[in-house]
mmCIF file of C-alpha atoms in Angstrom:
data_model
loop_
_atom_site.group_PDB
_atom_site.id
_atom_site.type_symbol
_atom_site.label_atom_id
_atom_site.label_comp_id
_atom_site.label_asym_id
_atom_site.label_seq_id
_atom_site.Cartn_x
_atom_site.Cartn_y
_atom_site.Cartn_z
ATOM 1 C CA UNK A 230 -2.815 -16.663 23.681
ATOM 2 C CA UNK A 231 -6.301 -15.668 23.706
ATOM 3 C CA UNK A 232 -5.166 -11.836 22.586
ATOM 4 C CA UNK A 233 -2.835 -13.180 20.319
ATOM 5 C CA UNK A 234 -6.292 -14.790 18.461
ATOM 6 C CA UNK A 235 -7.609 -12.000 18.982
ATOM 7 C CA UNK A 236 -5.146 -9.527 17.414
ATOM 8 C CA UNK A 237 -4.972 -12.071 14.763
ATOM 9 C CA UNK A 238 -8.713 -12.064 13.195
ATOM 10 C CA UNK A 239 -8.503 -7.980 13.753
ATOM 11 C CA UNK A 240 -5.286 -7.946 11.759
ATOM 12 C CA UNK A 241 -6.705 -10.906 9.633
ATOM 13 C CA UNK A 242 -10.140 -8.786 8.553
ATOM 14 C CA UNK A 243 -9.010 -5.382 8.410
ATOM 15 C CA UNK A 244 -6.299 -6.374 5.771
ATOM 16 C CA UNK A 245 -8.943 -8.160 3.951
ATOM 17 C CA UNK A 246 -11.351 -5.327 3.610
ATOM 18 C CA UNK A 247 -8.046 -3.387 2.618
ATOM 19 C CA UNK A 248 -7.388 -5.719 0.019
ATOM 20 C CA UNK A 249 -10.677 -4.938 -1.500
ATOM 21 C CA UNK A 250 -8.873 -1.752 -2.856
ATOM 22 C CA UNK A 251 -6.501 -3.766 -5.184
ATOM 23 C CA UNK A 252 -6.968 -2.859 -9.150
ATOM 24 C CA UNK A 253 -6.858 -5.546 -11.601
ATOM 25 C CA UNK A 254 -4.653 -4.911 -14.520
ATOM 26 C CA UNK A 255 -4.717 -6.952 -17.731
ATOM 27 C CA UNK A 256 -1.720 -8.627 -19.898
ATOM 28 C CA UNK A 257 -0.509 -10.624 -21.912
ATOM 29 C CA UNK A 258 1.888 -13.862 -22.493
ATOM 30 C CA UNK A 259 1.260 -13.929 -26.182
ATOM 31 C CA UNK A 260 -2.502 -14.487 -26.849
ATOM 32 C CA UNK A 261 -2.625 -15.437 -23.215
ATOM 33 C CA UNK A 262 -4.584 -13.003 -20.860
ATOM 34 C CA UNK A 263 -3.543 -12.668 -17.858
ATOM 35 C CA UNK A 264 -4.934 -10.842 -14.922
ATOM 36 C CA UNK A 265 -2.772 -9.364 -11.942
ATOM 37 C CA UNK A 266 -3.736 -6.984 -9.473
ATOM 38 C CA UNK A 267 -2.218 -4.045 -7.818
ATOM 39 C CA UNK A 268 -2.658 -1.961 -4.965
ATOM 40 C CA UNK A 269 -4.350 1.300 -4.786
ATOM 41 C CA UNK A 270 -0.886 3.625 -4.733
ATOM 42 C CA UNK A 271 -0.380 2.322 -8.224
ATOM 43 C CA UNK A 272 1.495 5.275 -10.211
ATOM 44 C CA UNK A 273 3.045 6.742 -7.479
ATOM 45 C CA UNK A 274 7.401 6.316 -8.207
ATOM 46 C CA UNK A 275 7.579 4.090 -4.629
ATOM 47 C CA UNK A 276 9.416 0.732 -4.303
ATOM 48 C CA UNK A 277 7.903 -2.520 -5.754
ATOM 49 C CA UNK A 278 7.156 -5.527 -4.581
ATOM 50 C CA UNK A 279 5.803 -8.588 -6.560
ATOM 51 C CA UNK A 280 4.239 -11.224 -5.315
ATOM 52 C CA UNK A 281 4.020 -14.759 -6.369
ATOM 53 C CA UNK A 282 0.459 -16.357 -5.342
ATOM 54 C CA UNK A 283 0.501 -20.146 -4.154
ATOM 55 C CA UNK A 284 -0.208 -23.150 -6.293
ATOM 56 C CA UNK A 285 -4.028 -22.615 -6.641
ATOM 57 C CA UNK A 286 -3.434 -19.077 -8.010
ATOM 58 C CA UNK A 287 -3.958 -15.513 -6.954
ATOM 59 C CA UNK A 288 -5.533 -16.270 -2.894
ATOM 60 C CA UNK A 289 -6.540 -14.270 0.094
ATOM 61 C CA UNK A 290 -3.203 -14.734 1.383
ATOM 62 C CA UNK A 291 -1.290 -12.785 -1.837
ATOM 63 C CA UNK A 292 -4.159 -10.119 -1.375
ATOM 64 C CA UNK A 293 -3.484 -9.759 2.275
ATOM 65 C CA UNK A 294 0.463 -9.371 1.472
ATOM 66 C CA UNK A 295 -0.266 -6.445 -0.969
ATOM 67 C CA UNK A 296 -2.304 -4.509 1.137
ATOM 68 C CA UNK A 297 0.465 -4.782 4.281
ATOM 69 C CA UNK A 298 2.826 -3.853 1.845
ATOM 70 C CA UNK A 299 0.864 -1.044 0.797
ATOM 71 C CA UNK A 300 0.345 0.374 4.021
ATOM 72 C CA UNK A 301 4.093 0.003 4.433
ATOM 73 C CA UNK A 302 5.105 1.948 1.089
ATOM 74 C CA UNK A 303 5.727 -0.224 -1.506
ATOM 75 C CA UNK A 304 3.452 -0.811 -4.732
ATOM 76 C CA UNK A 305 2.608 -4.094 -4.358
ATOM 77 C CA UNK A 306 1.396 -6.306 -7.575
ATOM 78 C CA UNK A 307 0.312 -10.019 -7.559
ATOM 79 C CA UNK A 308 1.168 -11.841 -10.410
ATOM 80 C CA UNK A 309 -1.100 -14.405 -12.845
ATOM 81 C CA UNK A 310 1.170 -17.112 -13.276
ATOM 82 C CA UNK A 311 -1.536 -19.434 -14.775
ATOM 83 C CA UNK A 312 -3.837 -17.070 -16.948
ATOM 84 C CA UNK A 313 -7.325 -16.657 -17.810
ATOM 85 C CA UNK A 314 -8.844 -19.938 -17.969
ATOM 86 C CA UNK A 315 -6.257 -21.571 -16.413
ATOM 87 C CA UNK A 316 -6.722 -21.379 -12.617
ATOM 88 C CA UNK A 317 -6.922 -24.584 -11.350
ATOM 89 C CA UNK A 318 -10.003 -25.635 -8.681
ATOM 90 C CA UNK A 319 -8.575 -28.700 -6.700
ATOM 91 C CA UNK A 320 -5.313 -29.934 -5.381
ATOM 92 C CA UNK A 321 -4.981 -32.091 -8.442
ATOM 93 C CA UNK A 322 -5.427 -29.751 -10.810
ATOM 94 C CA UNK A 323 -2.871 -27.589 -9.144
ATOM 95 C CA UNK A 324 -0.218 -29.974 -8.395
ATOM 96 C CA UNK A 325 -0.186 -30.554 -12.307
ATOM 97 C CA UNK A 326 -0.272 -26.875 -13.255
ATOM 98 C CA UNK A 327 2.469 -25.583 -10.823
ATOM 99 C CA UNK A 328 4.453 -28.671 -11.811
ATOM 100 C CA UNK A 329 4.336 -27.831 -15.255
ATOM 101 C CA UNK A 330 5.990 -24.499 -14.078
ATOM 102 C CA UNK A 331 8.475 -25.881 -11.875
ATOM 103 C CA UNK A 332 9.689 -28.355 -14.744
ATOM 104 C CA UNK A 333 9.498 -25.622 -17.730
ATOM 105 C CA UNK A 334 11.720 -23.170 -15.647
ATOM 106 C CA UNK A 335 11.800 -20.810 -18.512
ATOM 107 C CA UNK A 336 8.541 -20.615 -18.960
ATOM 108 C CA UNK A 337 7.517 -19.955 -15.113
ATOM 109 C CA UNK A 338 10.811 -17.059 -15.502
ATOM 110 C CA UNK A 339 8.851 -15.325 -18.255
ATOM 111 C CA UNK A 340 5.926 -15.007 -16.581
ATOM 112 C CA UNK A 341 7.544 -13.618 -13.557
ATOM 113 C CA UNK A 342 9.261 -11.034 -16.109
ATOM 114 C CA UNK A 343 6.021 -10.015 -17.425
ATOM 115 C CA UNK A 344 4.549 -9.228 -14.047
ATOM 116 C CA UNK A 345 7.665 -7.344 -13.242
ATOM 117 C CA UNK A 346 7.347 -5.365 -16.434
ATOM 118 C CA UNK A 347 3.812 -4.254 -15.261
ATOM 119 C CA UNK A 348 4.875 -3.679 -11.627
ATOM 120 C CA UNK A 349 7.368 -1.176 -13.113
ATOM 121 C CA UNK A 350 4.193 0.258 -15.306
ATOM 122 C CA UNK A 351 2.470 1.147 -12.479
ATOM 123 C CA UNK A 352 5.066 3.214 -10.793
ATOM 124 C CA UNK A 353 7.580 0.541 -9.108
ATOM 125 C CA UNK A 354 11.250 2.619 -9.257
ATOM 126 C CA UNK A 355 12.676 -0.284 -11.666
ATOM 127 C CA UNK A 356 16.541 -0.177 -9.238
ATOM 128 C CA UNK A 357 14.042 -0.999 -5.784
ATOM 129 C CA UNK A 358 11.968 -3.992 -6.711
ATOM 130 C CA UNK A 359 11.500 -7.442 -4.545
ATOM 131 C CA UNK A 360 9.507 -10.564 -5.146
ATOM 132 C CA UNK A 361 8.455 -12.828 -2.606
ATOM 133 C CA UNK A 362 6.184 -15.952 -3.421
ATOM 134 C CA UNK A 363 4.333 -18.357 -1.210
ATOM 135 C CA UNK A 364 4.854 -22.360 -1.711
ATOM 136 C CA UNK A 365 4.676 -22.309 -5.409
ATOM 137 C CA UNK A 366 5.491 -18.854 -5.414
ATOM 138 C CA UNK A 367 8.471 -19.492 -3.228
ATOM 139 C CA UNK A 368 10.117 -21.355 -5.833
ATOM 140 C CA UNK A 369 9.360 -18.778 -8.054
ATOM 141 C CA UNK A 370 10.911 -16.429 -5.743
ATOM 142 C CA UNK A 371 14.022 -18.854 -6.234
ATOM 143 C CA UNK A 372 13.883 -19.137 -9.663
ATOM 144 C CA UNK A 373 13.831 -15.041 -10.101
ATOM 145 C CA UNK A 374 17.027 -15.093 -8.449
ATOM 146 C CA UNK A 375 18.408 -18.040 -10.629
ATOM 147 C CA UNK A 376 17.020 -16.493 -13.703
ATOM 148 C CA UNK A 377 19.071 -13.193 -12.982
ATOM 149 C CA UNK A 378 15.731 -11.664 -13.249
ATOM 150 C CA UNK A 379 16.128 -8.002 -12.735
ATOM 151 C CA UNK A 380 15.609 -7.373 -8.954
ATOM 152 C CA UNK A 381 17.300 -6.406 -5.676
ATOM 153 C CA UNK A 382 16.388 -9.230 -3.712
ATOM 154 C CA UNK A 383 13.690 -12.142 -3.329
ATOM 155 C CA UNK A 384 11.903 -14.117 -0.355
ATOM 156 C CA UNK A 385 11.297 -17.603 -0.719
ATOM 157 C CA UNK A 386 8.481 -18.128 2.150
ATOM 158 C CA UNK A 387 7.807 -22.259 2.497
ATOM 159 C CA UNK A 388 8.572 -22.872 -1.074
ATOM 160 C CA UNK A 389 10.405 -25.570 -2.508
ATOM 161 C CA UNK A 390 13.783 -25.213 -2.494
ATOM 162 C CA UNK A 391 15.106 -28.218 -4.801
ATOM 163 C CA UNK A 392 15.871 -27.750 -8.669
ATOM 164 C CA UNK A 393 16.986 -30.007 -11.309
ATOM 165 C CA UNK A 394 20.669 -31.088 -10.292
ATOM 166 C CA UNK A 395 21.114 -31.423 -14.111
ATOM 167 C CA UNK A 396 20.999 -27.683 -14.199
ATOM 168 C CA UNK A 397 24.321 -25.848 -13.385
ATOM 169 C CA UNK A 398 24.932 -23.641 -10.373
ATOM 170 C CA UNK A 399 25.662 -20.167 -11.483
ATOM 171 C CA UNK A 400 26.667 -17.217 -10.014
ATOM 172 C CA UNK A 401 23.528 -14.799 -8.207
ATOM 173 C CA UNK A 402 23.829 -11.332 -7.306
ATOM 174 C CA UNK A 403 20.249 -11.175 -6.182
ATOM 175 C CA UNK A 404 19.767 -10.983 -2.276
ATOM 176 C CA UNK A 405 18.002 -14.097 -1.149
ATOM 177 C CA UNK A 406 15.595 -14.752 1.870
ATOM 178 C CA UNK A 407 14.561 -18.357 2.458
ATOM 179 C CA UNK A 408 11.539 -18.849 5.419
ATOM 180 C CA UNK A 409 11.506 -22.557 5.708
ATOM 181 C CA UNK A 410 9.153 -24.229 8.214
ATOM 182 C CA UNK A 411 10.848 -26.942 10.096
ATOM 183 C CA UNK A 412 8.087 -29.361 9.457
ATOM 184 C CA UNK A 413 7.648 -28.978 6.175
ATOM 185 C CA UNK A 414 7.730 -32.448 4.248
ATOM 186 C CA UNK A 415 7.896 -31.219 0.699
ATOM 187 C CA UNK A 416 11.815 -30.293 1.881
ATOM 188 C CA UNK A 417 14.196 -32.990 1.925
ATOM 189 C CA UNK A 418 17.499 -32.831 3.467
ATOM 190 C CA UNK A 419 18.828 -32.953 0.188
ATOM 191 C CA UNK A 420 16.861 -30.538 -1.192
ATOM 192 C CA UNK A 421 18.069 -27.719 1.408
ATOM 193 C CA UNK A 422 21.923 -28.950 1.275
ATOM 194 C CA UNK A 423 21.829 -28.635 -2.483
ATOM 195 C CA UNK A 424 20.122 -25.022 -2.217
ATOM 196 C CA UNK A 425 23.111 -24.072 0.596
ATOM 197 C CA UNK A 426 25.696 -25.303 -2.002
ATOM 198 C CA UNK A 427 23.747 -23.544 -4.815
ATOM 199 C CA UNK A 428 23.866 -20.076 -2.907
ATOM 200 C CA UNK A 429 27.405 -20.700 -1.381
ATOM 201 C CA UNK A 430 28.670 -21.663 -5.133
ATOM 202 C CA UNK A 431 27.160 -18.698 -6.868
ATOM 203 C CA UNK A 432 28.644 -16.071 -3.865
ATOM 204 C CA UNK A 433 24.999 -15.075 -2.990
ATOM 205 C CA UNK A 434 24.128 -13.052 -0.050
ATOM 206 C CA UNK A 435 21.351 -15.407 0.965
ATOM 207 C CA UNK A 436 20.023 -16.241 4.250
ATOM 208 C CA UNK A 437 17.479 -18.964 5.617
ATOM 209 C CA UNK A 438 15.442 -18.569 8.769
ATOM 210 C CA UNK A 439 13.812 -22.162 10.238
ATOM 211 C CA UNK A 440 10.629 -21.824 11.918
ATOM 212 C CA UNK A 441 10.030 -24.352 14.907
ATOM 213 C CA UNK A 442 6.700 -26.345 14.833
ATOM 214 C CA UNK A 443 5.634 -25.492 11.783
ATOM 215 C CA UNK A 444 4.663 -27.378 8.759
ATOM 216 C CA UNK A 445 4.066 -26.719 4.905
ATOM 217 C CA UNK A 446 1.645 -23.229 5.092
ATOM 218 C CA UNK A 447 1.945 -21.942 8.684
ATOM 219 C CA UNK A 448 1.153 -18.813 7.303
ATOM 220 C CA UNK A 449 -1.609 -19.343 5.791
ATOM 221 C CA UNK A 450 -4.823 -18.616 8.560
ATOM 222 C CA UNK A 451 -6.523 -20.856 5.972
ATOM 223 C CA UNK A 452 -4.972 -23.222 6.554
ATOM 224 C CA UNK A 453 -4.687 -26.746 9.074
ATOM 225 C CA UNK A 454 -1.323 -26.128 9.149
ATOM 226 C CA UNK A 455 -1.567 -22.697 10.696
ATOM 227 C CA UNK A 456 0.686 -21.143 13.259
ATOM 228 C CA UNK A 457 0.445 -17.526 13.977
ATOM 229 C CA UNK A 458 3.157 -17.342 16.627
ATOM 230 C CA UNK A 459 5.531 -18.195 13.419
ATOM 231 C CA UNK A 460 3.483 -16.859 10.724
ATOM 232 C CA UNK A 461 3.966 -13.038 12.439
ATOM 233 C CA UNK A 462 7.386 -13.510 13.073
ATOM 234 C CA UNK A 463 7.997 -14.727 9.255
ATOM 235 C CA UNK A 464 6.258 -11.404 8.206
ATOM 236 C CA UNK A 465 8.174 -9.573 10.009
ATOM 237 C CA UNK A 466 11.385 -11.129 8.744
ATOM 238 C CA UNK A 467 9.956 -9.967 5.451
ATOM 239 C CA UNK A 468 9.328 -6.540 6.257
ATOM 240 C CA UNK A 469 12.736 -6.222 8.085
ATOM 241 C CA UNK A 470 14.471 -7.673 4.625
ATOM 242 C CA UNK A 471 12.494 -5.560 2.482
ATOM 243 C CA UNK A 472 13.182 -1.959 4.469
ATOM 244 C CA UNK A 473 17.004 -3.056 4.258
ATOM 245 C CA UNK A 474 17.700 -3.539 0.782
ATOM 246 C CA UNK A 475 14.957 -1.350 -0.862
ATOM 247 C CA UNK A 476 14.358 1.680 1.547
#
C-alpha cells in the first residue's frame, strides 16, 4: 500500500508539471468568451479527445487527463463550459451553474459542440474524436451521445446518469462508457435503470463498469472521497476504451 502512495504522488506531480505545457485557446458562444486549453501536440493530425471539467470548472484533475492523454497520442482539449466570468467559487455557486446546464440540455450540447469544433482546429482527425467528462462533465459525456454530437464514443466517469423522463429515448450510435462508483449517492436506482433502458432502447453499444467502495469523486486525489486502488483501474478502463475505438 505504502508503494502504491507512493507511485501515486510520483504519477500525481509529474503529470501536473506536464500539464503546465497546456495552451489556452480562446472562443466564443456568441459574445461569450470562453477559454479552453489544449495540449502541447496541438496541430499535429492525431486523435482527439475532449474533456469535460467537473462542476467547479476547468480543475487539476481535467489538466492531469490531458497531459496522460497526451503522452498517450491523442490531442487532448478541455472545454469552458461556463465562460469568462462565469466560473463559479463555492459548491453553491456551482450546484446552480451546472444545474442550469443539466436543465437547458441544449444549451450545455452547444457548448460541447463548440469545444469540439476547436479540438478539430487544432489538429483532432474529425472521424477519431472521444469526450469523456468528470461528474458534471460525465453527464455531459451523456448528453454528447444523446445529442448525436459528432463523435466515436464518450466516457461518462461518476457523472449523473438520470435525464428528464419527459424527454424521449432515441436511437445512439455513439459508443458509450459509464464508470459509476458504487457509493455514489447522487445515483439512484432509478436513475441507472432508466439509463440501461435508455441505451438498450436506442441499440447503443454502451457499457458500465461499478467500482467497489467508492463514492461520488474517487478519482479525484483532491478529494475525501479518494480511492486510488479504483481511481487507476477507472483510468485504465479509459485508456483501454479509447485505444479500441479510436486507434
Amino acid at each position: 500500500m505504502k508503494h502504491l502512495l507512493i507511485s501515486s504522488i510520483l504519477l500525481l506531480t509529474s503529470s501536473t508539471v506536464f500539464s503546465q505545457n497546456l495552451k489556452k485557446v480562446t472562443y466564443q458562444d456568441g459574445s461569450q468568451k470562453l477559454n479552453g486549453l489544449v495540449t502541447s501536440n496541438a496541430g499535429k493530425k492525431l486523435p482527439g479527445v475532449l474533456i469535460l471539467p467537473a462542476w467547479k470548472g476547468i480543475d487539476d484533475e481535467a489538466k492531469t487527463a490531458a497531459a496522460d492523454l497526451e503522452k498517450q497520442g491523442y490531442v487532448a482539449f478541455i472545454a469552458d463550459i461556463y465562460g469568462e466570468g462565469n466560473v463559479p467559487t463555492d459548491n453553491e455557486s456551482a450546484a446552480k451553474t451546472a444545474g442550469f446546464y443539466k436543465k437547458d440540455f441544449a444549451a450545455y450540447q452547444k457548448r460541447i459542440s463548440l469545444a469540439l469544433e476547436q479540438l478539430k482546429k487544432n489538429g483532432a482527425i474529425p472521424e477519431k474524436i472521444a469526450v469523456i467528462g468528470y461528474c458534471f462533465g460525465g453527464t455531459g459525456a451523456l448528453e454528447s451521445a444523446r445529442g448525436k454530437l459528432p463523435v466515436v464514443g464518450v466516457v461518462s466517469i461518476h457523472g449523473s446518469l438520470g435525464k428528464d423522463q419527459s424527454r424521449p429515448n432515441e436511437a445512439i450510435s455513439t459508443k458509450i462508457l459509464v464508470e459509476n462508483p458504487a457509493e455514489d449517492k447522487g445515483v439512484t436506482p432509478e436513475d441507472y435503470n432508466n439509463l440501461v433502458k435508455e441505451m438498450n432502447d436506442g441499440k447503443a453499444d454502451w457499457q458500465i463498469i461499478t467500482y467497489a467502495n467508492s463514492k461520488h469523486t474517487f478519482t479525484d486525489p483532491k478529494s475525501a472521497d479518494y480511492n486510488p486502488v479504483m481511481a487507476k483501474r477507472a483510468w485504465n478502463h479509459t485508456l483501454m476504451f479509447l485505444k479500441e475505438i479510436l486507434k
